Coordinates of C-alpha atoms in Angstrom, one line a residue:
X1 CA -106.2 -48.2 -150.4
X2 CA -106.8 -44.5 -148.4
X3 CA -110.3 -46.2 -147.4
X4 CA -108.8 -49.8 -146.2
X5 CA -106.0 -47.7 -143.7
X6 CA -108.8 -45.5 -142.9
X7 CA -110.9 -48.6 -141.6
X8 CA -108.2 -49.5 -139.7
X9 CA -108.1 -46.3 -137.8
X10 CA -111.6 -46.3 -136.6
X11 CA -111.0 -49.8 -135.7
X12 CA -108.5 -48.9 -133.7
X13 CA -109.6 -45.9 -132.3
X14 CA -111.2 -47.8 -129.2
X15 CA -108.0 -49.7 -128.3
X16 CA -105.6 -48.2 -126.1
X17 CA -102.2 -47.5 -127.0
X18 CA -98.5 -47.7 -125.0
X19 CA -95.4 -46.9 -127.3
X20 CA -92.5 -49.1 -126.1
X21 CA -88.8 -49.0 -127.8
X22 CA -87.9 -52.6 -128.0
X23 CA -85.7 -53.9 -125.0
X24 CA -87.9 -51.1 -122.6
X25 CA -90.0 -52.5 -119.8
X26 CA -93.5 -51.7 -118.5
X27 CA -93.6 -51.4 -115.3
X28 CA -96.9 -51.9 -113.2
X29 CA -96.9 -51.7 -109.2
X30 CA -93.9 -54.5 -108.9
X31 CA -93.4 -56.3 -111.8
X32 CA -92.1 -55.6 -115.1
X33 CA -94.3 -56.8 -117.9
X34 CA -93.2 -56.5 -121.5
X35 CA -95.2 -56.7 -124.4
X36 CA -93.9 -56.4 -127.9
X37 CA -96.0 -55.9 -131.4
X38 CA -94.4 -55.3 -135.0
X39 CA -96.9 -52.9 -136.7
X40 CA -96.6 -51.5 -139.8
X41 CA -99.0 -48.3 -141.0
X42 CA -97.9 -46.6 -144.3
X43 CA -99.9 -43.1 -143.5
X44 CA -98.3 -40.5 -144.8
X45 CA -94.9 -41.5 -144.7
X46 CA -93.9 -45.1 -143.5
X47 CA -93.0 -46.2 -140.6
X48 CA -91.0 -49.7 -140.2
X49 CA -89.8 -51.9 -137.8
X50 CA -91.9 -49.9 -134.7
X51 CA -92.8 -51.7 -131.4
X52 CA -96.4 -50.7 -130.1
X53 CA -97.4 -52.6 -126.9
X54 CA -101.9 -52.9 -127.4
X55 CA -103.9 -53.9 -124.0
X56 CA -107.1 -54.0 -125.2
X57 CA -109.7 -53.5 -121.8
X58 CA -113.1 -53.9 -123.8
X59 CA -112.8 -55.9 -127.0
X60 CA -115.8 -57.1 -128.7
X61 CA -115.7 -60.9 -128.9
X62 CA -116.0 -60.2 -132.7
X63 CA -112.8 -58.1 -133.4
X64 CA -109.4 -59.6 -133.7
X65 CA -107.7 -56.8 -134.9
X66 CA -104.4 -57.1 -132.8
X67 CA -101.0 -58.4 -133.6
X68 CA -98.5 -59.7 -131.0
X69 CA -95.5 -61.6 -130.9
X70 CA -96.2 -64.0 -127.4
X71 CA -92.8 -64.8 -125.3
X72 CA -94.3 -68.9 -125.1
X73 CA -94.4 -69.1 -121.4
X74 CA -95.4 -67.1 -118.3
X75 CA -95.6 -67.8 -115.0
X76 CA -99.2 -66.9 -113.0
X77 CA -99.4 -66.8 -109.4
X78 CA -103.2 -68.8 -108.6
X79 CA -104.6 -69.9 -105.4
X80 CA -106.3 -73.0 -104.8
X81 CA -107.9 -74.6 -101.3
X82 CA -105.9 -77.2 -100.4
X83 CA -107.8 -80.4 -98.1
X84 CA -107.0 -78.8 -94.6
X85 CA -108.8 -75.7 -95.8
X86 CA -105.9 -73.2 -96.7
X87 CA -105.3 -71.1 -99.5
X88 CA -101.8 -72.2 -101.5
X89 CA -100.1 -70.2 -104.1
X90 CA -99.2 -71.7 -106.6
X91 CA -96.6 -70.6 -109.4
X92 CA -98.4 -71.7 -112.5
X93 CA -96.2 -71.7 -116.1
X94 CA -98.8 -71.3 -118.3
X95 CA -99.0 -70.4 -121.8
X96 CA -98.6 -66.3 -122.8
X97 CA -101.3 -65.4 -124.7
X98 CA -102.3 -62.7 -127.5
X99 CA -104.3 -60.4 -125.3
X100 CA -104.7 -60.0 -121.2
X101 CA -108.3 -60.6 -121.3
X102 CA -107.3 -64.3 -122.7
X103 CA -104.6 -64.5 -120.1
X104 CA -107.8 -64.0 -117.2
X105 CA -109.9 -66.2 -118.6
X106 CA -107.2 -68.5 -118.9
X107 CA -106.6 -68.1 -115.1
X108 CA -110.3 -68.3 -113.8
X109 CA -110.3 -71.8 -116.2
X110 CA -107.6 -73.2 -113.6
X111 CA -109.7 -72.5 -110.5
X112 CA -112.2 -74.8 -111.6
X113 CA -113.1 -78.0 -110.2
X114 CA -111.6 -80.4 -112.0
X115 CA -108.6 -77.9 -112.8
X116 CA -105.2 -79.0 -114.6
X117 CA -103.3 -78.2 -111.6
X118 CA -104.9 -80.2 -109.2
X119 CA -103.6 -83.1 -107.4
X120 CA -104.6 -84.8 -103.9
X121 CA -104.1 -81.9 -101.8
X122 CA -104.9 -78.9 -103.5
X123 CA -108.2 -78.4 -105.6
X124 CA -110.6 -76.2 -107.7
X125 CA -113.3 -74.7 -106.1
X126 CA -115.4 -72.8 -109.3
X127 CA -117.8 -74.8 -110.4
X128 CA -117.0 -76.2 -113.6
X129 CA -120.2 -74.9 -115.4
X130 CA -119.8 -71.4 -114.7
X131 CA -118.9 -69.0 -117.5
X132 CA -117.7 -65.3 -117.2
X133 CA -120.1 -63.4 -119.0
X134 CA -118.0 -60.4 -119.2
X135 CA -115.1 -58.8 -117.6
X136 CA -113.7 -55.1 -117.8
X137 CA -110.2 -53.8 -116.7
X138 CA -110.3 -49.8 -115.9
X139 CA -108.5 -47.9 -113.6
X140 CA -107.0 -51.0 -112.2
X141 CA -110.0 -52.7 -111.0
X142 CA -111.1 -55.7 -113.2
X143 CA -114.9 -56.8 -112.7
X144 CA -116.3 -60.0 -113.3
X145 CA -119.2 -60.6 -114.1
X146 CA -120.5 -64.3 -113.4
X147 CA -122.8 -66.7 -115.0
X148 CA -124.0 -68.1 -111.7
X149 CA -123.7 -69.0 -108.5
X150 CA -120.3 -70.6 -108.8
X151 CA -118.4 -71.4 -104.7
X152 CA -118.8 -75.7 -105.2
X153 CA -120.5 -77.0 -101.9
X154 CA -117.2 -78.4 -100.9
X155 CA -116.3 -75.2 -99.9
X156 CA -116.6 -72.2 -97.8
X157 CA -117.9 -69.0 -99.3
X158 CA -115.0 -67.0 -97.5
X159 CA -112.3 -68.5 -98.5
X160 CA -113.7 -69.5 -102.4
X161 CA -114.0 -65.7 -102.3
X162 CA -110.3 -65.0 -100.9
X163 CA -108.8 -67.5 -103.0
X164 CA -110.1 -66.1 -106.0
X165 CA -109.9 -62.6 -105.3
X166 CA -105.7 -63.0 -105.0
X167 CA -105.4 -65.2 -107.8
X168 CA -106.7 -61.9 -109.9
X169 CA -104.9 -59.2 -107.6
X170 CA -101.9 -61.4 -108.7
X171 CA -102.2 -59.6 -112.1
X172 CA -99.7 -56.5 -111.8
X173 CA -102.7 -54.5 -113.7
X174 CA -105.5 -55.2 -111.1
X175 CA -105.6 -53.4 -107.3
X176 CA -109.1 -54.2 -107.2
X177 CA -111.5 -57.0 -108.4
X178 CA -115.3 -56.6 -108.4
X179 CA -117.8 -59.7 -108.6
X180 CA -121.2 -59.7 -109.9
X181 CA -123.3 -62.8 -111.0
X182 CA -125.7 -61.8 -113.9
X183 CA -125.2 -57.9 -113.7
X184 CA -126.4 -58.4 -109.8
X185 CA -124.3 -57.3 -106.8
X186 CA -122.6 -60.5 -105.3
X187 CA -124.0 -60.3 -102.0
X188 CA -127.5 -61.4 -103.3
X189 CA -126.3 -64.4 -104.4
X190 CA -124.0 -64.8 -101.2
X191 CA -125.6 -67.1 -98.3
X192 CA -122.9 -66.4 -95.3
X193 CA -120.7 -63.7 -95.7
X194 CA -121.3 -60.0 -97.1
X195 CA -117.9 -58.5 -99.1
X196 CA -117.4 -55.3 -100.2
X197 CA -118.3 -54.0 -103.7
X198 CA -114.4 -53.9 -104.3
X199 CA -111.9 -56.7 -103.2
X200 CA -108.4 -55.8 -102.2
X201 CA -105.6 -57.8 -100.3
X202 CA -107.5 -56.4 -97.4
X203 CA -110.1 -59.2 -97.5
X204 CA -107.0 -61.3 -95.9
X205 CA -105.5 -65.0 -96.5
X206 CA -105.7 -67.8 -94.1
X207 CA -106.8 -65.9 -91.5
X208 CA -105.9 -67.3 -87.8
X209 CA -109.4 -66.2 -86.0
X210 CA -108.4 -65.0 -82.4
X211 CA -110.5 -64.5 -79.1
X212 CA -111.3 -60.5 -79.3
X213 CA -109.0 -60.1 -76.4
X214 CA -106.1 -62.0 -78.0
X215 CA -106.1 -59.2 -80.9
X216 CA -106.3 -56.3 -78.5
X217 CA -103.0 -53.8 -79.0
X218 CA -101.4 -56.6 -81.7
X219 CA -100.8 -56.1 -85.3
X220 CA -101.7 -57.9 -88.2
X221 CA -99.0 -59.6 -89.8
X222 CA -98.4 -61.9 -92.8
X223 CA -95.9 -65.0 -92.1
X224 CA -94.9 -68.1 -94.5
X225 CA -95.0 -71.1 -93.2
X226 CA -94.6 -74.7 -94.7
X227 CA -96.9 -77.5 -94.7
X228 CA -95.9 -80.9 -95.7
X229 CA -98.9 -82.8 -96.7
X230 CA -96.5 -86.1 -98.1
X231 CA -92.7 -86.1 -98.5
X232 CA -92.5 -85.3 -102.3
X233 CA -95.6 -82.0 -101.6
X234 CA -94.7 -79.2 -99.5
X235 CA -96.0 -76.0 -100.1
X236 CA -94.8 -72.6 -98.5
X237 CA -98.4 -71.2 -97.2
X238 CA -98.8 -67.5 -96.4
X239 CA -101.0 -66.9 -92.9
X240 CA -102.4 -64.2 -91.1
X241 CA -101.5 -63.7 -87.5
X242 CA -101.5 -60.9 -84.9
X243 CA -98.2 -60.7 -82.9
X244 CA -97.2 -57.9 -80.2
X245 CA -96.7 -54.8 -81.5
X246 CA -93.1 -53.4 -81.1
X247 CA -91.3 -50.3 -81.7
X248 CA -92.1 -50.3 -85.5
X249 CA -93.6 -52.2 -88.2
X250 CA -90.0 -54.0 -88.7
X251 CA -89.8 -55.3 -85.6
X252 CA -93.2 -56.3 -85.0
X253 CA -92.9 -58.4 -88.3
X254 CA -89.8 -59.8 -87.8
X255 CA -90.7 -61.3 -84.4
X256 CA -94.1 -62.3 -85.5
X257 CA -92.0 -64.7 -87.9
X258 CA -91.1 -66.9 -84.9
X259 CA -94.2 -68.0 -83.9
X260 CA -95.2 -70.9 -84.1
X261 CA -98.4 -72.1 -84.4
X262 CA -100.1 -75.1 -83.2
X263 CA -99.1 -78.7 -83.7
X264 CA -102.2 -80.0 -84.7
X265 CA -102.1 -77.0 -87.9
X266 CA -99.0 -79.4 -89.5
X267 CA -97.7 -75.7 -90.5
X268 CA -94.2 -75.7 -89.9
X269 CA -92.2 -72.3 -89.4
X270 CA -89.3 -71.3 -91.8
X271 CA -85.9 -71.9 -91.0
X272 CA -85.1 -68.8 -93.4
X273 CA -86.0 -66.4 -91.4
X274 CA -83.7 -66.9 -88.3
X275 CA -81.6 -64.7 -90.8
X276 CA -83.5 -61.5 -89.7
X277 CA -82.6 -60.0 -86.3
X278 CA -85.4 -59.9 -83.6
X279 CA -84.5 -56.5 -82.9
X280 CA -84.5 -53.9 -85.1
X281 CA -83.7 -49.7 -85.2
X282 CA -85.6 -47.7 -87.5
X283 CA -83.5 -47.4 -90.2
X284 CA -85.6 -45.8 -93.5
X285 CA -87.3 -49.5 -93.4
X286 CA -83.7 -51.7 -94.0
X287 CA -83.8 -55.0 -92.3
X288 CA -81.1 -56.1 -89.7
X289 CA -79.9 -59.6 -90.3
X290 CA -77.7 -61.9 -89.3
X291 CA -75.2 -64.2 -90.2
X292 CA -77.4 -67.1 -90.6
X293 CA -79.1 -64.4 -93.7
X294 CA -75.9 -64.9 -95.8
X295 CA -74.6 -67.1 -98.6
X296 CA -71.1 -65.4 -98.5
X297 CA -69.4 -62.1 -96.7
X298 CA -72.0 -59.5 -98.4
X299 CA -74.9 -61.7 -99.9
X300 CA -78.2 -62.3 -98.9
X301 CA -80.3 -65.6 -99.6
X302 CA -82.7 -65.1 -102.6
X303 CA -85.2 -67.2 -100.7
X304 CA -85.4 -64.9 -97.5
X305 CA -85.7 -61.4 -100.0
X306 CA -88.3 -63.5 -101.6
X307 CA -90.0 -64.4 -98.4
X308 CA -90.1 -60.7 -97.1
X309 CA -91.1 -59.4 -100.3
X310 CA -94.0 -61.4 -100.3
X311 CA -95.4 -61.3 -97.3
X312 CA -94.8 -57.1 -97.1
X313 CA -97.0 -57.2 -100.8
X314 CA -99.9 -58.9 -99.5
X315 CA -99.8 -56.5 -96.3
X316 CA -100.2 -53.9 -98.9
X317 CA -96.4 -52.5 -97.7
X318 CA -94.5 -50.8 -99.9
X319 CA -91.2 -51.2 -98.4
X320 CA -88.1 -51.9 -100.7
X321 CA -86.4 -54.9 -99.3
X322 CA -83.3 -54.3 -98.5
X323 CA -80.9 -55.7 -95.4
X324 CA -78.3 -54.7 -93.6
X325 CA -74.7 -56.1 -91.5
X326 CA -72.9 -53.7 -89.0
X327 CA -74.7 -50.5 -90.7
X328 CA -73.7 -52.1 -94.3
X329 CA -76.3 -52.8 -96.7
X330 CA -76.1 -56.1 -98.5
X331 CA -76.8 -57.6 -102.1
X332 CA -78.8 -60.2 -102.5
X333 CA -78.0 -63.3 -104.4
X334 CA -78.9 -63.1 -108.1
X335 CA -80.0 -59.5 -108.1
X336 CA -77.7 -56.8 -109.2
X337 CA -80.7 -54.4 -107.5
X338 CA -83.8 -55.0 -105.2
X339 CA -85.7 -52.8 -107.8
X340 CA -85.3 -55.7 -110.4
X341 CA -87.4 -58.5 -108.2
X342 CA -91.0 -57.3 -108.9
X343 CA -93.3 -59.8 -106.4
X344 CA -95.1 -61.2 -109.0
X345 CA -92.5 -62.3 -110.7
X346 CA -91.5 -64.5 -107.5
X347 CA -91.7 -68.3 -108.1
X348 CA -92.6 -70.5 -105.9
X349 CA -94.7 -73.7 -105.2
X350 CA -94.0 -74.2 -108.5
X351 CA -96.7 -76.4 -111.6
X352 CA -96.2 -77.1 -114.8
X353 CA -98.9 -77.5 -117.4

């Protein structure tokens, strides 16, 4: 019996370990991912009813050693190109599974051509014959290694590449993805675009290319827009615009949310936001609104905190969202705190599958 525990030691001597009470939350970056396991080991004394939370980074395909308890459902955030060339978010509810390196592969399956979550607007763009080799999470950058050449030709390179690299920085465990195809850099296998050896939100989404002197003294801001492609699929679309810099990053975001951009681009702007105030005083990074922001006398919409919170995340910002009437902060519908809306957690543009 001493030699069967002692098997499953070694075994287990690879896997890394995080002791969670039940009820506690891990807490990654901004969301709060729980994971739960019932494991019983009689060493020398016993120990019963514990909760061990197992992320296993570098399993061998062979070894199925862990035990968890799944919730049934999660929701992933995953981008695909939609027709007009855009990457849309999509809030996927997906099946949890056993280990995060099923969850991934899971996730690359959907940007596939051909994917479960397509429809007439919005499609895969991963070749359906490409496999992951291998993948590896460490220090928060997960790398993929590729079985081939895998952008399909209905695509661009850039924006198969931007797509894909926020569908994984999407993952409240990943800051930085790095891509090779058959253990070779990515840029040998690239035709028009050279990336850096590791992704972050840095690479951009949905980039609105500007005349050199259009960008000089402006700052780069993220700003949701919608696009209606027919009346029962509208999809809230993240773009990346340069507005007029004003007296601090507040402001300059804020009045970067009331442009609009061309007619012809079907991207419509967001009534939402005509809750923030175009001016703002620097006050510790609280947001000035309006009356048009509340729902009743000291509540803010859920939508416009989720709006802001979004597009500050994939501007790499780590503000806490908070807003404020005549010098009083306000809550926000639904939340009894700001701290307990992690972005990843936001849902929006919502499949099923």
């Amino acid at each position: 019996m001493n030699k069967f525990f002692l098997k499953i030691k070694n075994k287990l001597s690879s896997f890394v370990f995080i002791s969670l009470n039940k009820g506690k939350r891990l807490k990654k970056g901004k969301k709060i991912i729980e994971y739960t396991f019932c494991f019983v080991l009689p060493l020398s004394f016993a120990i019963v009813g514990g909760t061990l939370g197992v992320i296993n980074l570098n399993k061998n395909k062979n070894e199925n050693i862990e035990i968890h308890f799944t919730n049934g459902k999660i929701n992933q955030r995953v981008y695909l190109l939609s027709s007009d060339d855009l990457s849309i978010p999509l809030s996927v509810e997906m099946d949890e599974k056993y280990t995060l390196q099923e969850q991934i592969v899971d996730t690359f399956n959907l940007l596939k051509e051909g994917s479960k979550i397509e429809n007439n607007h919005v499609k895969g763009f991963v070749l359906k014959d490409t496999r992951l080799n291998h993948l590896e999470l460490k220090d928060n950058v997960l790398s993929l290694d590729l079985s081939q050449y895998f952008i399909a030709n209905t695509v661009s390179e850039s924006k198969a590449i931007e797509a894909l690299n926020l569908t994984f920085l999407s993952f409240d465990q990943i800051d930085k993805l790095k891509l090779t195809i058959n253990d070779e850099d990515i840029n040998k296998h690239l035709k028009t675009i050279k990336v850096d050896t590791l992704l972050t939100k840095d690479f951009g989404v949905n980039q609105v290319f500007n005349a050199p002197k259009d960008i000089i003294l402006k700052s780069k801001q993220v700003i949701f827009y919608q696009r209606e492609y027919d009346e029962n699929t509208k999809y809230l679309v993240p773009i990346t615009l340069y507005a007029e810099t004003k007296s601090n990053q507040i402001e300059t975001f804020v009045n970067a949310t009331y442009t609009s951009l061309p007619v012809s681009s079907h991207l419509k702007n967001l009534d939402v936001y005509k809750g923030l105030n175009k001016t703002q005083e620097d006050k510790d990074n609280k947001i000035m609104v309006n009356e048009n922001a509340l729902i009743d006398e000291t509540c803010v919409s859920k939508e416009l905190f989720d709006m802001v919170s979004m597009s500050f995340d994939l501007m790499g910002l780590d503000y806490k969202v908070s807003f404020i009437l005549d010098s009083e902060v306000l809550a926000v519908d639904g939340l009894l705190s700001s701290e307990e809306a992690m972005v990843n957690s936001i849902i929006f543009n919502s499949i099923e599958i």
